C-alpha cells in the first residue's frame, strides 16, 4: 500500500513500456514525474545513427506529449558524458581485450538507475520506476528484496537487471511485471496511444548501428592481423583482428570449405581458432569474476541454480562454487553452447534472480 500521491521518478524512454508504466502508476495513486536520460552516440560520420536509439528527438517528443496529456511533470537529463565513460569506453576496453561486452547489463546499474536515483534524491523522492518487464517483492523470511521474473517469460528482463543492488531494489517499482506485452499494447490502445503498435524496435546497439560496427571496430581498435587455425593447429588463413569476432560466430570468417565456427581466441599468439564441428562450441565450465548477488551477501558454499549465459539463453542447471569472495566456478550439468568471455552468467532459483557474474575464463 502506498501513501496517496507519493512521488515517484519514472524513467521515460518514449516507448510503449515506460509510457504504460507511467499510466499504471498514476492509476494506482502515485504522483509520477517523468524523467528521460539523454545518452551519447559514437560520434563518427561512419555511424548510421545520428542520435541514440534509446533517446531520440522523436522519443523525447512522445514522452513530452504523454506527460502533458496526463498532467505529469517531465524533465530531460543530459548524461552523455557519463554514458560515454560508463558504456562506450567500457565497450571499447572489453573489445580491446578480445572479450564480448554486454553494454545493457553495464548500463543499468552504472548509469540508468544511478542517474534516476540521483535525480530522486536531489528532489527528496524515495522511489524510482521503469517500464522493465520484471517484478520485485520482499522475502518475508530474510527481509531482503528479491528480483523476480516477469509474468511474460518471453519479455522478461531480469537478465539485464541482475546487477541491481539491494539498496536500490527496495525502492524500485516495475509496474509491467504482472502484464504480458500483448496486454501492454491493449492498454496503449485503450488510453488512445495506438500509434505505439506501429513502432518498430531497433536491433542495433543504442550508440552505434549494426551496419556501422565494422567501421567502429576499425576506427577504435584498428587492424591487428593474425592467423586462423583449426583445433588441430592447421593454418587456414588470416584474420584482421580478434576483436572482429565472437565465440560461436559463423558469418564473416571468409574461409572456403566451410561453414566454420569461432571456438576460441588465443590472445597471447593472436590466433583465431575455428572448427567445422559445432560440438566444439560446447563446454561445461567457466570462471566468473567479479560476481554480484542482489541480496548483498557473498557465496559461502556450493549451490545448485539455473543459469543463463546470454539474455535469450534457456536457463540451465549448474553448480556455483566459491573460489574467493569475488570469484566463482560455474559448472553446468549439461554442456552449453558458446560460453563467451565478457558476457554475463545470471543465476536463478526458480522465479528469483539471484545475481550474476562476468565470464572471465
Tab-separated table of C-alpha atoms in Angstrom:
chain	number	residue	atom	x	y	z
A	1	UNK	CA	0.000	0.000	0.000
A	2	UNK	CA	1.319	3.465	-0.876
A	3	UNK	CA	0.637	6.830	0.626
A	4	UNK	CA	-1.720	8.683	-1.695
A	5	UNK	CA	0.161	10.999	-4.036
A	6	UNK	CA	3.582	9.620	-3.070
A	7	UNK	CA	6.077	10.967	-5.610
A	8	UNK	CA	7.945	8.538	-7.867
A	9	UNK	CA	10.520	9.152	-10.616
A	10	UNK	CA	9.621	7.244	-13.792
A	11	UNK	CA	12.337	6.573	-16.356
A	12	UNK	CA	10.802	7.556	-19.710
A	13	UNK	CA	12.204	6.249	-22.998
A	14	UNK	CA	9.268	7.482	-25.058
A	15	UNK	CA	8.348	3.888	-25.845
A	16	UNK	CA	5.189	1.971	-25.077
A	17	UNK	CA	6.539	0.180	-21.992
A	18	UNK	CA	7.639	3.221	-19.970
A	19	UNK	CA	4.540	5.146	-21.088
A	20	UNK	CA	2.141	2.461	-19.873
A	21	UNK	CA	4.189	2.104	-16.677
A	22	UNK	CA	3.588	5.804	-16.039
A	23	UNK	CA	-0.161	5.430	-16.657
A	24	UNK	CA	-0.445	2.417	-14.337
A	25	UNK	CA	1.410	4.194	-11.548
A	26	UNK	CA	-0.867	7.207	-11.806
A	27	UNK	CA	-3.931	4.935	-11.689
A	28	UNK	CA	-2.518	3.275	-8.566
A	29	UNK	CA	-2.372	6.626	-6.775
A	30	UNK	CA	1.271	7.573	-7.261
A	31	UNK	CA	2.366	11.119	-8.175
A	32	UNK	CA	4.775	10.356	-11.058
A	33	UNK	CA	7.482	12.585	-12.514
A	34	UNK	CA	8.710	11.596	-15.975
A	35	UNK	CA	12.493	11.699	-16.475
A	36	UNK	CA	14.324	10.892	-19.716
A	37	UNK	CA	18.079	10.417	-19.931
A	38	UNK	CA	19.957	11.789	-22.926
A	39	UNK	CA	22.772	9.421	-23.929
A	40	UNK	CA	25.700	9.807	-26.317
A	41	UNK	CA	26.401	8.039	-29.612
A	42	UNK	CA	29.637	7.105	-31.353
A	43	UNK	CA	30.392	10.486	-32.995
A	44	UNK	CA	31.657	9.425	-36.388
A	45	UNK	CA	30.338	10.005	-39.906
A	46	UNK	CA	30.559	6.245	-40.487
A	47	UNK	CA	27.854	5.722	-37.834
A	48	UNK	CA	24.429	5.401	-39.474
A	49	UNK	CA	22.844	6.558	-36.196
A	50	UNK	CA	22.595	10.315	-35.781
A	51	UNK	CA	21.111	10.034	-32.303
A	52	UNK	CA	20.975	7.389	-29.593
A	53	UNK	CA	18.243	4.796	-30.221
A	54	UNK	CA	17.127	4.998	-26.571
A	55	UNK	CA	16.721	8.789	-26.568
A	56	UNK	CA	15.924	10.225	-29.982
A	57	UNK	CA	14.206	13.564	-30.552
A	58	UNK	CA	11.126	11.593	-31.569
A	59	UNK	CA	11.112	9.595	-28.330
A	60	UNK	CA	11.537	12.755	-26.249
A	61	UNK	CA	8.657	14.365	-28.137
A	62	UNK	CA	6.474	11.310	-27.455
A	63	UNK	CA	7.371	11.310	-23.751
A	64	UNK	CA	6.676	15.068	-23.585
A	65	UNK	CA	3.238	14.680	-25.178
A	66	UNK	CA	2.233	11.748	-22.962
A	67	UNK	CA	3.299	13.522	-19.778
A	68	UNK	CA	1.498	16.677	-20.914
A	69	UNK	CA	-1.683	14.707	-21.613
A	70	UNK	CA	-1.522	13.082	-18.185
A	71	UNK	CA	-0.565	16.375	-16.465
A	72	UNK	CA	2.716	14.867	-15.269
A	73	UNK	CA	5.935	16.925	-14.887
A	74	UNK	CA	8.623	15.906	-17.385
A	75	UNK	CA	12.378	16.509	-17.441
A	76	UNK	CA	15.313	15.521	-19.663
A	77	UNK	CA	18.724	14.946	-18.076
A	78	UNK	CA	21.817	15.101	-20.290
A	79	UNK	CA	24.063	12.261	-19.099
A	80	UNK	CA	26.029	11.965	-22.362
A	81	UNK	CA	29.436	12.373	-20.698
A	82	UNK	CA	28.710	9.635	-18.151
A	83	UNK	CA	27.303	7.375	-20.883
A	84	UNK	CA	30.490	7.750	-22.909
A	85	UNK	CA	32.596	6.816	-19.894
A	86	UNK	CA	30.439	4.068	-18.377
A	87	UNK	CA	29.164	2.398	-21.544
A	88	UNK	CA	31.086	3.301	-24.709
A	89	UNK	CA	34.553	3.292	-23.089
A	90	UNK	CA	33.724	0.021	-21.309
A	91	UNK	CA	32.582	-1.434	-24.650
A	92	UNK	CA	35.859	-0.463	-26.364
A	93	UNK	CA	38.000	-1.689	-23.456
A	94	UNK	CA	36.365	-5.119	-23.456
A	95	UNK	CA	36.795	-5.453	-27.217
A	96	UNK	CA	40.476	-4.483	-26.902
A	97	UNK	CA	40.848	-7.384	-24.503
A	98	UNK	CA	39.130	-9.634	-27.075
A	99	UNK	CA	36.079	-10.147	-24.902
A	100	UNK	CA	32.429	-9.723	-25.936
A	101	UNK	CA	30.906	-6.910	-23.862
A	102	UNK	CA	27.327	-6.597	-22.650
A	103	UNK	CA	26.566	-2.848	-22.516
A	104	UNK	CA	22.976	-3.247	-21.224
A	105	UNK	CA	23.988	-5.108	-18.064
A	106	UNK	CA	26.689	-2.485	-17.558
A	107	UNK	CA	24.383	0.475	-18.224
A	108	UNK	CA	21.553	-0.378	-15.835
A	109	UNK	CA	23.443	-0.155	-12.504
A	110	UNK	CA	26.281	2.146	-13.590
A	111	UNK	CA	24.217	4.733	-15.410
A	112	UNK	CA	20.446	4.400	-15.875
A	113	UNK	CA	19.295	3.615	-12.340
A	114	UNK	CA	22.187	5.532	-10.808
A	115	UNK	CA	21.081	8.728	-12.570
A	116	UNK	CA	17.390	8.189	-11.820
A	117	UNK	CA	18.127	7.727	-8.119
A	118	UNK	CA	20.474	10.709	-8.168
A	119	UNK	CA	17.630	12.848	-9.517
A	120	UNK	CA	15.189	11.358	-6.999
A	121	UNK	CA	17.499	12.066	-4.055
A	122	UNK	CA	18.067	15.650	-5.227
A	123	UNK	CA	14.299	16.214	-5.152
A	124	UNK	CA	13.694	14.297	-1.916
A	125	UNK	CA	11.880	11.418	-3.678
A	126	UNK	CA	12.325	7.836	-2.421
A	127	UNK	CA	11.030	5.753	-5.331
A	128	UNK	CA	12.023	5.068	-8.935
A	129	UNK	CA	10.099	3.119	-11.590
A	130	UNK	CA	10.825	1.867	-15.099
A	131	UNK	CA	8.993	0.002	-17.837
A	132	UNK	CA	11.131	-3.130	-17.483
A	133	UNK	CA	9.378	-6.488	-17.524
A	134	UNK	CA	10.337	-7.725	-14.051
A	135	UNK	CA	8.915	-7.981	-10.555
A	136	UNK	CA	10.197	-7.432	-7.031
A	137	UNK	CA	8.960	-8.405	-3.601
A	138	UNK	CA	10.149	-8.792	-0.020
A	139	UNK	CA	11.176	-12.243	1.150
A	140	UNK	CA	9.364	-12.479	4.494
A	141	UNK	CA	11.909	-14.931	5.900
A	142	UNK	CA	15.031	-12.925	5.096
A	143	UNK	CA	13.591	-9.411	4.902
A	144	UNK	CA	15.510	-8.944	1.644
A	145	UNK	CA	14.001	-7.567	-1.546
A	146	UNK	CA	14.117	-10.065	-4.403
A	147	UNK	CA	14.108	-9.599	-8.177
A	148	UNK	CA	11.563	-11.933	-9.814
A	149	UNK	CA	10.911	-12.900	-13.409
A	150	UNK	CA	8.060	-11.137	-15.192
A	151	UNK	CA	4.743	-12.790	-15.993
A	152	UNK	CA	5.654	-12.589	-19.706
A	153	UNK	CA	8.556	-15.030	-19.875
A	154	UNK	CA	9.438	-14.044	-23.445
A	155	UNK	CA	9.810	-10.388	-22.450
A	156	UNK	CA	11.382	-10.958	-19.032
A	157	UNK	CA	14.285	-8.525	-18.464
A	158	UNK	CA	15.730	-9.758	-15.189
A	159	UNK	CA	18.903	-10.829	-17.037
A	160	UNK	CA	19.812	-7.209	-17.761
A	161	UNK	CA	18.741	-6.112	-14.249
A	162	UNK	CA	20.781	-8.757	-12.425
A	163	UNK	CA	23.401	-6.316	-11.117
A	164	UNK	CA	20.953	-4.059	-9.289
A	165	UNK	CA	21.953	-3.694	-5.617
A	166	UNK	CA	19.685	-4.395	-2.657
A	167	UNK	CA	19.790	-0.737	-1.546
A	168	UNK	CA	18.058	0.286	-4.809
A	169	UNK	CA	15.784	-2.680	-5.407
A	170	UNK	CA	13.732	-1.944	-2.290
A	171	UNK	CA	12.787	1.424	-3.814
A	172	UNK	CA	12.217	0.317	-7.438
A	173	UNK	CA	8.767	-0.349	-8.875
A	174	UNK	CA	8.168	-2.434	-12.011
A	175	UNK	CA	4.514	-1.765	-12.963
A	176	UNK	CA	4.639	-4.079	-16.012
A	177	UNK	CA	5.830	-7.147	-14.113
A	178	UNK	CA	2.377	-8.749	-13.965
A	179	UNK	CA	1.432	-7.897	-17.554
A	180	UNK	CA	2.199	-9.528	-20.887
A	181	UNK	CA	3.438	-7.437	-23.802
A	182	UNK	CA	0.104	-8.048	-25.516
A	183	UNK	CA	-1.736	-6.647	-22.510
A	184	UNK	CA	0.539	-3.595	-22.579
A	185	UNK	CA	-0.395	-2.945	-26.214
A	186	UNK	CA	-4.079	-3.295	-25.341
A	187	UNK	CA	-3.648	-0.720	-22.575
A	188	UNK	CA	-1.953	1.618	-25.058
A	189	UNK	CA	-4.946	1.355	-27.399
A	190	UNK	CA	-7.373	1.833	-24.502
A	191	UNK	CA	-5.650	5.079	-23.495
A	192	UNK	CA	-5.503	6.439	-27.047
A	193	UNK	CA	-1.849	5.661	-27.744
A	194	UNK	CA	-2.382	3.156	-30.552
A	195	UNK	CA	0.491	4.702	-32.563
A	196	UNK	CA	2.815	2.552	-30.427
A	197	UNK	CA	1.556	-0.552	-32.234
A	198	UNK	CA	3.222	0.598	-35.458
A	199	UNK	CA	6.596	1.387	-33.908
A	200	UNK	CA	9.496	-0.895	-34.834
A	201	UNK	CA	12.030	-1.982	-32.239
A	202	UNK	CA	15.666	-1.283	-33.169
A	203	UNK	CA	18.067	-4.230	-33.161
A	204	UNK	CA	21.163	-2.004	-33.003
A	205	UNK	CA	23.320	-1.164	-30.036
A	206	UNK	CA	21.858	2.122	-28.891
A	207	UNK	CA	25.032	4.093	-29.690
A	208	UNK	CA	26.242	2.536	-32.951
A	209	UNK	CA	24.301	0.976	-35.835
A	210	UNK	CA	24.843	-2.713	-36.552
A	211	UNK	CA	25.844	-1.990	-40.143
A	212	UNK	CA	28.390	0.536	-38.815
A	213	UNK	CA	30.017	-1.885	-36.352
A	214	UNK	CA	32.855	-2.883	-38.706
A	215	UNK	CA	33.764	0.803	-39.140
A	216	UNK	CA	33.557	1.286	-35.368
A	217	UNK	CA	35.943	-1.614	-34.737
A	218	UNK	CA	38.413	-0.453	-37.395
A	219	UNK	CA	38.415	3.137	-36.126
A	220	UNK	CA	38.547	2.413	-32.392
A	221	UNK	CA	40.712	-0.729	-32.376
A	222	UNK	CA	42.412	-0.852	-35.768
A	223	UNK	CA	43.656	-3.826	-37.794
A	224	UNK	CA	45.670	-6.459	-35.922
A	225	UNK	CA	46.264	-9.256	-38.406
A	226	UNK	CA	46.881	-12.789	-37.243
A	227	UNK	CA	46.473	-16.418	-38.181
A	228	UNK	CA	43.320	-18.515	-38.371
A	229	UNK	CA	43.867	-22.137	-37.330
A	230	UNK	CA	41.687	-25.159	-36.764
A	231	UNK	CA	41.540	-27.019	-33.449
A	232	UNK	CA	44.451	-29.253	-34.552
A	233	UNK	CA	46.714	-26.289	-35.265
A	234	UNK	CA	46.471	-26.343	-39.060
A	235	UNK	CA	46.842	-22.918	-40.684
A	236	UNK	CA	43.690	-21.973	-42.625
A	237	UNK	CA	44.031	-18.259	-43.316
A	238	UNK	CA	44.352	-14.802	-41.776
A	239	UNK	CA	42.111	-12.516	-39.744
A	240	UNK	CA	42.143	-8.722	-39.323
A	241	UNK	CA	41.861	-8.709	-35.536
A	242	UNK	CA	40.362	-10.932	-32.841
A	243	UNK	CA	38.044	-8.080	-31.830
A	244	UNK	CA	36.071	-8.588	-35.069
A	245	UNK	CA	34.870	-11.996	-33.852
A	246	UNK	CA	32.892	-13.565	-31.040
A	247	UNK	CA	32.560	-17.164	-29.876
A	248	UNK	CA	30.025	-19.106	-31.946
A	249	UNK	CA	30.256	-16.707	-34.893
A	250	UNK	CA	29.837	-18.309	-38.290
A	251	UNK	CA	29.489	-15.410	-40.730
A	252	UNK	CA	32.430	-13.248	-41.726
A	253	UNK	CA	35.205	-15.830	-41.249
A	254	UNK	CA	35.681	-15.960	-45.029
A	255	UNK	CA	37.242	-19.403	-45.351
A	256	UNK	CA	36.449	-21.773	-48.194
A	257	UNK	CA	35.104	-25.226	-47.466
A	258	UNK	CA	33.036	-24.057	-44.509
A	259	UNK	CA	30.940	-23.258	-42.667
A	260	UNK	CA	33.372	-22.685	-39.795
A	261	UNK	CA	32.579	-21.606	-36.244
A	262	UNK	CA	34.751	-19.438	-33.995
A	263	UNK	CA	35.526	-21.670	-30.998
A	264	UNK	CA	38.370	-19.823	-29.270
A	265	UNK	CA	40.623	-16.771	-29.313
A	266	UNK	CA	44.291	-17.259	-28.465
A	267	UNK	CA	45.054	-13.749	-27.233
A	268	UNK	CA	48.709	-14.428	-26.476
A	269	UNK	CA	49.521	-15.531	-30.023
A	270	UNK	CA	46.755	-13.514	-31.753
A	271	UNK	CA	45.302	-16.683	-33.302
A	272	UNK	CA	41.652	-17.238	-34.152
A	273	UNK	CA	40.700	-20.887	-33.677
A	274	UNK	CA	37.808	-22.243	-35.731
A	275	UNK	CA	36.095	-25.560	-36.330
A	276	UNK	CA	33.617	-27.130	-38.721
A	277	UNK	CA	32.233	-29.122	-35.811
A	278	UNK	CA	29.530	-27.283	-33.881
A	279	UNK	CA	30.135	-29.668	-30.965
A	280	UNK	CA	33.476	-27.911	-30.378
A	281	UNK	CA	31.497	-24.889	-29.160
A	282	UNK	CA	30.112	-26.808	-26.195
A	283	UNK	CA	31.634	-26.726	-22.722
A	284	UNK	CA	30.550	-27.070	-19.095
A	285	UNK	CA	32.757	-24.804	-17.020
A	286	UNK	CA	33.668	-21.145	-16.575
A	287	UNK	CA	35.267	-18.872	-14.010
A	288	UNK	CA	33.187	-15.826	-13.075
A	289	UNK	CA	34.661	-12.604	-11.725
A	290	UNK	CA	33.528	-10.167	-10.496
A	291	UNK	CA	30.278	-11.540	-9.097
A	292	UNK	CA	27.217	-9.821	-7.675
A	293	UNK	CA	24.389	-11.131	-5.506
A	294	UNK	CA	21.303	-8.935	-5.221
A	295	UNK	CA	20.963	-9.906	-1.549
A	296	UNK	CA	24.267	-8.177	-0.859
A	297	UNK	CA	25.698	-11.394	0.557
A	298	UNK	CA	28.573	-13.474	-0.809
A	299	UNK	CA	28.506	-17.169	-1.702
A	300	UNK	CA	29.791	-19.291	1.194
A	301	UNK	CA	29.199	-22.811	-0.175
A	302	UNK	CA	28.304	-24.556	-3.426
A	303	UNK	CA	24.707	-24.145	-4.575
A	304	UNK	CA	22.632	-25.595	-7.388
A	305	UNK	CA	20.970	-22.957	-9.573
A	306	UNK	CA	19.700	-22.289	-13.067
A	307	UNK	CA	21.985	-20.110	-15.179
A	308	UNK	CA	21.585	-18.011	-18.318
A	309	UNK	CA	24.773	-17.131	-20.225
A	310	UNK	CA	23.022	-14.650	-22.542
A	311	UNK	CA	19.681	-12.884	-22.458
A	312	UNK	CA	17.850	-15.362	-24.731
A	313	UNK	CA	19.572	-18.461	-23.341
A	314	UNK	CA	17.281	-21.074	-21.775
A	315	UNK	CA	18.226	-21.324	-18.068
A	316	UNK	CA	20.245	-24.488	-17.459
A	317	UNK	CA	21.096	-26.338	-14.251
A	318	UNK	CA	24.538	-25.691	-12.831
A	319	UNK	CA	26.565	-25.558	-9.641
A	320	UNK	CA	28.211	-22.403	-8.333
A	321	UNK	CA	31.301	-22.947	-6.172
A	322	UNK	CA	33.029	-20.051	-4.404
A	323	UNK	CA	36.767	-19.730	-5.066
A	324	UNK	CA	37.296	-16.350	-3.416
A	325	UNK	CA	34.907	-13.622	-2.246
A	326	UNK	CA	34.629	-12.237	-5.769
A	327	UNK	CA	35.354	-15.307	-7.895
A	328	UNK	CA	33.099	-18.295	-8.577
A	329	UNK	CA	33.460	-21.520	-10.535
A	330	UNK	CA	30.449	-22.276	-12.736
A	331	UNK	CA	29.871	-25.930	-13.614
A	332	UNK	CA	26.909	-26.796	-15.857
A	333	UNK	CA	25.363	-30.258	-15.551
A	334	UNK	CA	24.985	-30.379	-19.355
A	335	UNK	CA	27.374	-28.748	-21.824
A	336	UNK	CA	26.297	-25.335	-23.106
A	337	UNK	CA	26.943	-23.699	-26.465
A	338	UNK	CA	29.326	-20.748	-26.812
A	339	UNK	CA	30.203	-19.724	-23.266
A	340	UNK	CA	31.741	-16.363	-24.122
A	341	UNK	CA	34.341	-14.251	-22.314
A	342	UNK	CA	32.994	-10.830	-21.344
A	343	UNK	CA	29.378	-11.936	-21.283
A	344	UNK	CA	27.488	-12.496	-18.042
A	345	UNK	CA	26.178	-15.610	-16.363
A	346	UNK	CA	22.996	-14.789	-14.441
A	347	UNK	CA	21.745	-17.040	-11.620
A	348	UNK	CA	18.174	-18.084	-10.808
A	349	UNK	CA	16.424	-20.095	-8.104
A	350	UNK	CA	13.020	-20.909	-9.589
A	351	UNK	CA	11.494	-17.490	-10.349
A	352	UNK	CA	14.036	-15.447	-8.378
A	353	UNK	CA	17.058	-13.786	-9.997
A	354	UNK	CA	19.925	-14.086	-7.513
A	355	UNK	CA	22.547	-12.038	-9.367
A	356	UNK	CA	25.312	-12.719	-11.844
A	357	UNK	CA	28.983	-12.895	-12.687
A	358	UNK	CA	31.180	-11.859	-15.602
A	359	UNK	CA	32.650	-14.761	-17.576
A	360	UNK	CA	36.426	-14.385	-17.243
A	361	UNK	CA	37.789	-17.858	-18.157
